[in-house]
Short mmCIF file of C-alpha atoms and ligand atoms in Angstrom, two decimals:
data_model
loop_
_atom_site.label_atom_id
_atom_site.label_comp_id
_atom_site.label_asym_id
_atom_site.label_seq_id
_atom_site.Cartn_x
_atom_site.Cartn_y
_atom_site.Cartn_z
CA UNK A 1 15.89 -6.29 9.50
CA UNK A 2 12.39 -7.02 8.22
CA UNK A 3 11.41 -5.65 4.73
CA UNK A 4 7.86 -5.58 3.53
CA UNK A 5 8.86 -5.28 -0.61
CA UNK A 6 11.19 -7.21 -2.49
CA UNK A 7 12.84 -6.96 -5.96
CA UNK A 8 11.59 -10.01 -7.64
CA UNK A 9 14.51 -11.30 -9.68
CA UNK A 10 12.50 -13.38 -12.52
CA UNK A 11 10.50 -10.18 -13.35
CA UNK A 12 12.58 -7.45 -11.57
CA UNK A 13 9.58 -6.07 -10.55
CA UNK A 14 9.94 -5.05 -6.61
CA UNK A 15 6.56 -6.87 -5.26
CA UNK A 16 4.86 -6.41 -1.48
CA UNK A 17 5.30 -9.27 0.64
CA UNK A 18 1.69 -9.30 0.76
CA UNK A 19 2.04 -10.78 -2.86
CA UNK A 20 3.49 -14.24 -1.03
CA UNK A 21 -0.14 -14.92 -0.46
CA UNK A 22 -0.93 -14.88 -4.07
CA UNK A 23 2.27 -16.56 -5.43
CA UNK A 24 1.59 -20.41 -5.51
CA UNK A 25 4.22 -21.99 -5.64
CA UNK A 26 6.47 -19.47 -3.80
CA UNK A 27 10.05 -19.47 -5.28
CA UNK A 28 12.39 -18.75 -2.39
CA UNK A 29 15.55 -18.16 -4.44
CA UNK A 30 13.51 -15.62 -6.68
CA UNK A 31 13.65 -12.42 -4.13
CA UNK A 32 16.61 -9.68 -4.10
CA UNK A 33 16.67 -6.48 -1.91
CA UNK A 34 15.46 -3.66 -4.49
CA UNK A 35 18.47 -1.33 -3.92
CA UNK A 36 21.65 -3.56 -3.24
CA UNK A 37 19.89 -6.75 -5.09
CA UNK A 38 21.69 -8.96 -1.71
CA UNK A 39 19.29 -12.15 -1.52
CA UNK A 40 16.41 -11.82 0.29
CA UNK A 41 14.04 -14.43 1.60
CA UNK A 42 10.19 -14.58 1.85
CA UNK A 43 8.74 -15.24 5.28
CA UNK A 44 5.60 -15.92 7.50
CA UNK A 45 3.58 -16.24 3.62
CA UNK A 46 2.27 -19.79 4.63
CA UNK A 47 -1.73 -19.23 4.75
CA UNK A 48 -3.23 -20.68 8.16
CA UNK A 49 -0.31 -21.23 9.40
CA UNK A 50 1.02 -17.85 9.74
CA UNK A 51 -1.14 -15.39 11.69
CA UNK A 52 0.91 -12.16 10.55
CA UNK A 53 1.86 -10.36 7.43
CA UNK A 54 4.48 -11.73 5.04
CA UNK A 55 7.87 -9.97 4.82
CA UNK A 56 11.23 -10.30 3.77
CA UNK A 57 14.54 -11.21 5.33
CA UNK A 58 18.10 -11.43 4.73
CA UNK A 59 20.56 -14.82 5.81
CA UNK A 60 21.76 -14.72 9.10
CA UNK A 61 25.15 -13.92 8.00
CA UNK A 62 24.09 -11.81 5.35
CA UNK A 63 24.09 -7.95 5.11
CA UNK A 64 22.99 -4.68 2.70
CA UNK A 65 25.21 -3.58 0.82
CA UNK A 66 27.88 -0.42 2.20
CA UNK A 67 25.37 2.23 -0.12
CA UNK A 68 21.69 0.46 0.07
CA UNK A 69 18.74 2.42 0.86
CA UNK A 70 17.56 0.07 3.13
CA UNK A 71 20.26 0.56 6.08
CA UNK A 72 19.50 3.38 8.27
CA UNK A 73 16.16 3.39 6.81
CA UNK A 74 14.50 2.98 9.97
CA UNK A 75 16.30 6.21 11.45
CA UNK A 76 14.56 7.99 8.92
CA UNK A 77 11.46 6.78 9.61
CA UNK A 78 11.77 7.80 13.19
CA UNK A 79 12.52 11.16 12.42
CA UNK A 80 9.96 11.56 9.57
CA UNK A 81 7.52 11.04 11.95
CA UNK A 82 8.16 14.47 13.48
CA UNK A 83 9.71 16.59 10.54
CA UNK A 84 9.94 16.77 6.78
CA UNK A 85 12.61 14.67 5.89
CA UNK A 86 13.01 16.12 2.09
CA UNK A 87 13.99 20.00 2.78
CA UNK A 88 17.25 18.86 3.08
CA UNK A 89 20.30 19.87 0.16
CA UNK A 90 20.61 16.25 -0.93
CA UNK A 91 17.02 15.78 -1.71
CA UNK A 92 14.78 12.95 -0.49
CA UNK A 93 16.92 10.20 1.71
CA UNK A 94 15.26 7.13 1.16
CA UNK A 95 13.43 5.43 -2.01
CA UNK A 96 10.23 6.18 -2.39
CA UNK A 97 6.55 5.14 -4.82
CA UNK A 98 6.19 7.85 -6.94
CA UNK A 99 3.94 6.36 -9.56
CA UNK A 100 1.92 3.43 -9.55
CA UNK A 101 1.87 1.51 -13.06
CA UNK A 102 -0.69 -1.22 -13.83
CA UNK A 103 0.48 -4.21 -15.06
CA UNK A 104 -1.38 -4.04 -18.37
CA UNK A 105 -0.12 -0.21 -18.77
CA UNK A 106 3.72 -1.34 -18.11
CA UNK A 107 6.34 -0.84 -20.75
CA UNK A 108 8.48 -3.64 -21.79
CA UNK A 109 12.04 -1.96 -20.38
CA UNK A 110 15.51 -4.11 -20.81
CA UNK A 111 17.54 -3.79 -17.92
CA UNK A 112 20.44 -4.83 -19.65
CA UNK A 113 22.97 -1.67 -19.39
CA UNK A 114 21.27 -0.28 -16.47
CA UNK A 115 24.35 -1.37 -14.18
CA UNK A 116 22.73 -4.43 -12.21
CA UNK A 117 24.23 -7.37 -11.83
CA UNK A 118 24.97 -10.29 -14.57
CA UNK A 119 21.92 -12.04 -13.64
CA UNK A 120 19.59 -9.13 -14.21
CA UNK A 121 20.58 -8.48 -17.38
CA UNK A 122 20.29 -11.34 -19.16
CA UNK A 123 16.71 -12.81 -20.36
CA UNK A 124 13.70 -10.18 -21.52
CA UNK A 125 13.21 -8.42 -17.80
CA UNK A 126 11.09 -6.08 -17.62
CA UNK A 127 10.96 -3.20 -14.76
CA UNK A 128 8.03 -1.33 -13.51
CA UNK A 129 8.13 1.92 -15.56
CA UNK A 130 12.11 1.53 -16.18
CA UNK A 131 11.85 2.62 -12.27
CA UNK A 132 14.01 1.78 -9.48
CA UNK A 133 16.44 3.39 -7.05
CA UNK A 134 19.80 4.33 -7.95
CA UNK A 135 22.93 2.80 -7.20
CA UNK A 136 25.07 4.31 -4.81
CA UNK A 137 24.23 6.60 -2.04
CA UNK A 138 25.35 10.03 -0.52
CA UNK A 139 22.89 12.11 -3.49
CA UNK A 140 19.08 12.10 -2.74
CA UNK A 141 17.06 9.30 -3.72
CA UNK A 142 14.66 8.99 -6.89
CA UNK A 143 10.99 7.77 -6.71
CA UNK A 144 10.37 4.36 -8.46
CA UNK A 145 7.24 2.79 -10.31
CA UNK A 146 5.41 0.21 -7.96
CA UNK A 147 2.73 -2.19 -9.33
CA UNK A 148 -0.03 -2.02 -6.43
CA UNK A 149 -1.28 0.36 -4.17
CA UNK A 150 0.26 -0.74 -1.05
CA UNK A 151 3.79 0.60 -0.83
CA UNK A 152 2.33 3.68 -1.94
CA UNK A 153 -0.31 3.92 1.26
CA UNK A 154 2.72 2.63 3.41
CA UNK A 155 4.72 5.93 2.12
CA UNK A 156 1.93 7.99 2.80
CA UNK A 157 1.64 6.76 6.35
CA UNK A 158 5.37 7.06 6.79
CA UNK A 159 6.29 10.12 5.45
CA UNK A 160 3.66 12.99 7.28
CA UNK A 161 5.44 16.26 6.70
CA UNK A 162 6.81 14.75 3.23
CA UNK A 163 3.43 14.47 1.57
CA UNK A 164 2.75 18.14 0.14
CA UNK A 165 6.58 17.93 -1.67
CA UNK A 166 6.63 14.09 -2.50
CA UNK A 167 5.76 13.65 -6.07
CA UNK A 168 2.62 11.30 -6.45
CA UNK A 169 1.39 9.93 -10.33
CA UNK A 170 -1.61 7.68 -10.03
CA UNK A 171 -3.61 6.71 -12.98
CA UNK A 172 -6.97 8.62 -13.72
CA UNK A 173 -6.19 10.75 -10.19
CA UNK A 174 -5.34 14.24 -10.23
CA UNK A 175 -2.84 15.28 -8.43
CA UNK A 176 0.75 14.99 -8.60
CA UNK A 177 1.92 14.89 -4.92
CA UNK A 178 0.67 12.74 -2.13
CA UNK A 179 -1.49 15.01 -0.62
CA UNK A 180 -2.99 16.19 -3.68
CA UNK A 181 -3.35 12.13 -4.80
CA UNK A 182 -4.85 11.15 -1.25
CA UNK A 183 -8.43 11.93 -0.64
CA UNK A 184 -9.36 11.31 3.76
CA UNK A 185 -13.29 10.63 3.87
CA UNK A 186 -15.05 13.26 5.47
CA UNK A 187 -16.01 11.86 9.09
CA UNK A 188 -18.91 14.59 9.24
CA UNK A 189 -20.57 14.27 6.10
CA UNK A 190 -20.90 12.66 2.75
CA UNK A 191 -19.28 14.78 0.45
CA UNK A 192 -19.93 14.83 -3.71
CA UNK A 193 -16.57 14.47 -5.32
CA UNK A 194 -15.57 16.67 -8.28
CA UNK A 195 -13.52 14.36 -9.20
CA UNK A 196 -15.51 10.95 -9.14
CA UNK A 197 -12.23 8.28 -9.22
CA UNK A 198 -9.37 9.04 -6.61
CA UNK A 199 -7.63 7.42 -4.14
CA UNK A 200 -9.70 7.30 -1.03
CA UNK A 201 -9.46 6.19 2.29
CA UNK A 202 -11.14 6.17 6.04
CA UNK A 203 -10.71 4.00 8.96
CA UNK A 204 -12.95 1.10 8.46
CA UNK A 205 -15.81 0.05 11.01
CA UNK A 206 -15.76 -3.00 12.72
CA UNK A 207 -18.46 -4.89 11.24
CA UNK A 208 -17.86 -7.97 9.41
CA UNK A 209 -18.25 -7.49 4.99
CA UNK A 210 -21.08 -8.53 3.29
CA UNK A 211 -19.62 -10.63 0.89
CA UNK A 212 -20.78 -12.95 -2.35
CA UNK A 213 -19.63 -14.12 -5.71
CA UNK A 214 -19.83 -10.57 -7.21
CA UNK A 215 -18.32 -7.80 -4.33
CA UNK A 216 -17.38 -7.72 -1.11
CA UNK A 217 -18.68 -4.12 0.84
CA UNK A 218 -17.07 -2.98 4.22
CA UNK A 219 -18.59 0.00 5.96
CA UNK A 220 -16.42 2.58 6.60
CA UNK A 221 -15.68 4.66 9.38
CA UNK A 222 -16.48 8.29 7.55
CA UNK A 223 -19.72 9.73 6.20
CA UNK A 224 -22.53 11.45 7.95
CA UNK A 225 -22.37 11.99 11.68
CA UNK A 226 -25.14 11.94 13.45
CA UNK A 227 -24.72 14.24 16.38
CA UNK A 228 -27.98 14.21 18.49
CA UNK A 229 -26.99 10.43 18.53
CA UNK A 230 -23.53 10.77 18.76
CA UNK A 231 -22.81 8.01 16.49
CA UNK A 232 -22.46 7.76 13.16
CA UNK A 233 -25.21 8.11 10.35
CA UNK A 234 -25.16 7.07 6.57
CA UNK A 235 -21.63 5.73 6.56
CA UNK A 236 -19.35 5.62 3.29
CA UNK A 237 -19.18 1.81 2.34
CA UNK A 238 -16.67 0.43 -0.16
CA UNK A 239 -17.72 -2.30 -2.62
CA UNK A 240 -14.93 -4.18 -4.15
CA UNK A 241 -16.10 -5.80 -7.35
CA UNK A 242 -14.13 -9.07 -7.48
CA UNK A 243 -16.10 -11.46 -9.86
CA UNK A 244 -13.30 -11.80 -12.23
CA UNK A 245 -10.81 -11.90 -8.81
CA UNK A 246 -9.05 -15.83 -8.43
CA UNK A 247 -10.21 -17.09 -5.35
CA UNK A 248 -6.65 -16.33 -4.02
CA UNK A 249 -6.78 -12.76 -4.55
CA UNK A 250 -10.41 -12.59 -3.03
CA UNK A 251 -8.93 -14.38 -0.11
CA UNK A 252 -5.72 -12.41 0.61
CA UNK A 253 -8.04 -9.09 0.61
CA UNK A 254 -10.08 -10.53 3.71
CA UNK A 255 -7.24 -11.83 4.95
CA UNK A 256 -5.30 -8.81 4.83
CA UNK A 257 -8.29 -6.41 6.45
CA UNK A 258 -8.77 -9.55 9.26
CA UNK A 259 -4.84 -9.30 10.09
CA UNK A 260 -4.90 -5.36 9.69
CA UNK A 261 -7.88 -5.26 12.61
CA UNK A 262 -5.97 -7.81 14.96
CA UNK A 263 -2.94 -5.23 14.64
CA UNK A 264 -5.17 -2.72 15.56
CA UNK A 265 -6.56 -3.96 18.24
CA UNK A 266 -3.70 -5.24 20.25
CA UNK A 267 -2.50 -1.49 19.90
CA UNK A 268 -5.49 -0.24 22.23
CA UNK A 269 -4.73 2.95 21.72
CA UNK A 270 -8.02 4.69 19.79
CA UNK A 271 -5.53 6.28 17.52
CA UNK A 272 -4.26 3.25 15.59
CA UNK A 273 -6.54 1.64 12.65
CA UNK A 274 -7.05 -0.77 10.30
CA UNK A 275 -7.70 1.78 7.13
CA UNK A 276 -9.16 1.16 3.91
CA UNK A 277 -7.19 2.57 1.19
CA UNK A 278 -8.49 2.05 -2.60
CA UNK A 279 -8.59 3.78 -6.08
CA UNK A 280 -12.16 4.05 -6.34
CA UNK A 281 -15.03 5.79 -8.22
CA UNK A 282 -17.84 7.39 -6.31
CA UNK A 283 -21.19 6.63 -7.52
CA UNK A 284 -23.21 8.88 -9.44
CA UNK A 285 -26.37 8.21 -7.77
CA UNK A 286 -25.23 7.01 -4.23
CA UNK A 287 -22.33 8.98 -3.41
CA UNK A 288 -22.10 6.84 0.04
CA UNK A 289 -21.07 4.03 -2.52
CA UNK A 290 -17.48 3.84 -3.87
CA UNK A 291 -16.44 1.23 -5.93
CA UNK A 292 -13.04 -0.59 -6.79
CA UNK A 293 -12.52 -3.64 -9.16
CA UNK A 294 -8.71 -4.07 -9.38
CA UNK A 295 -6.99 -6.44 -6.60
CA UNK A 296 -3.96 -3.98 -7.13
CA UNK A 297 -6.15 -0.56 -6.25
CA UNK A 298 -6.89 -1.87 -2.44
CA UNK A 299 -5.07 -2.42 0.52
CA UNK A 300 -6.01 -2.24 4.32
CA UNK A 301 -2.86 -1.75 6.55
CA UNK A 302 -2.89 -0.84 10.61
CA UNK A 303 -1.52 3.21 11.22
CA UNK A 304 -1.63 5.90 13.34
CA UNK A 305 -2.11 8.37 11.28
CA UNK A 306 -0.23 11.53 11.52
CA UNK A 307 -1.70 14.76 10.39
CA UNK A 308 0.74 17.87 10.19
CA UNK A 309 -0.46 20.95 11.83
CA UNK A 310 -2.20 23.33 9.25
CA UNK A 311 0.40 26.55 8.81
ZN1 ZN B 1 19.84 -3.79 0.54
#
């Protein structure tokens, strides 16, 4: 089974796979599942030589652990695209982001005497937010601290009927569940936000960036439409300031929205995008402009969206 996060052992931080692309050199023995800490290795990370997404996988002979979140994971997912999955006695089933913490904002936690195994607990570990999942299964699952955007967006796109119950902490967002976090761009208009900085996101066009030294700015599928055209009119654009990026980070964002569009396309179906999702603040004086300057705060990842009906 394929897993897109990891629990990196010489941080115990659980990472993205995407993070292989910014990891130089990658340490293969340094990965752990995040709930039953059974090695895991990184894969497909190799830049021009691999033409898909990094992931994780587990030996050959290898498996979970009896309890670990990860097993019959993907039965969940089925199901969760047709029906809440957290109305249930035993509370939410699977692990979940329920706050993201910025590396600069994270406390310094021990993990020693938090029940993992010998070779978490020695050395000064830290752990996103003193998150993670709980050992042992049967009870529902607690939310745990990630340090980028991405797993979050991935839970979003997951989890359809879950999003008005799932708790959701982002900082400077209001909101405390997902759908009160996640802010869809209007497709019919440019809209003022109350609320300048939130997490945003819209299908992106499929024009190429206009990129230099200081931002890179993709047009976005969302803004004004332009109906005696049919097509669409001032379009929301985002601008990702990346002048104090490493050329590795600037990379792996391109990279990632190049790889997110191939998905796409070889889905052919008009409901599956490539979509744009940042922590961004709208402009005060050109609200079609939002702007992001953190390599954690954007991701682009290939979805079809699922919108519950409206009761
Ligand atoms: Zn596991």
């Amino acid at each position: 089974m394929e897993m897109d996060s990891a629990r990196r052992k010489s941080t115990g931080d659980i990472v993205d796979a995407e993070s292989l692309w910014d990891t130089h050199p990658v340490d293969k023995d340094d990965y752990e599942c995040h709930d039953c800490a059974v090695k895991a290795w990184p894969a497909s990370y190799l830049r021009g030589v691999n033409l898909r997404r990094p992931y994780f996988k587990l030996s050959p002979n290898a498996s979970h652990g009896p309890s670990c979140g990860v097993l019959g994971a993907q039965t969940y997912l089925e199901r969760a695209k047709a029906a809440p999955l957290g109305t249930g006695e035993g509370g939410f089933p699977l692990p979940w982001p329920d706050r993201l913490v910025l590396a600069h904002e994270r406390p310094a936690v021990d993990v020693a005497g938090t029940g993992r195994g010998p070779d978490a607990a020695s050395g000064n570990r830290t752990r996103a937010g003193g998150g993670g999942p709980p050992r042992g299964g049967g009870e529902g699952r607690r939310g745990h601290a990630v340090g980028t955007l991405r797993p979050i967006c991935r839970a979003y796109i997951a989890f359809p009927h879950d999003r008005a119950g799932l708790p959701l902490a982002v900082p400077q967002c209001v909101g405390q569940t997902f759908d009160q976090v996640f802010r869809r761009l209007s497709g019919s208009e440019i809209t003022v936000h109350r609320e300048p900085r939130r997490l945003y996101y819209a299908a992106l066009q499929w024009c190429a960036p206009t990129v230099n030294e200081a931002a890179a700015e993709w047009l976005l599928d969302a803004g004004e439409w332009d109906a005696a055209h049919k097509r669409r009119g001032i379009a929301y654009r985002v601008r990702v300031v990346w002048s104090h990026w490493t050329p590795r980070q600037r990379e792996s964002l391109r990279r990632e929205v190049e790889i997110a569009r191939d998905e796409a396309k070889q889905h052919k179906e008009k409901a599956v995008k490539a979509w744009m999702f940042f922590v961004g603040t709208q402009d005060a004086d050109d609200p079609a402009l939002l702007v992001v300057d953190r390599f954690e705060l954007v991701c682009c990842l290939m979805a079809q969206m699922i919108y519950p009906p409206r009761a």
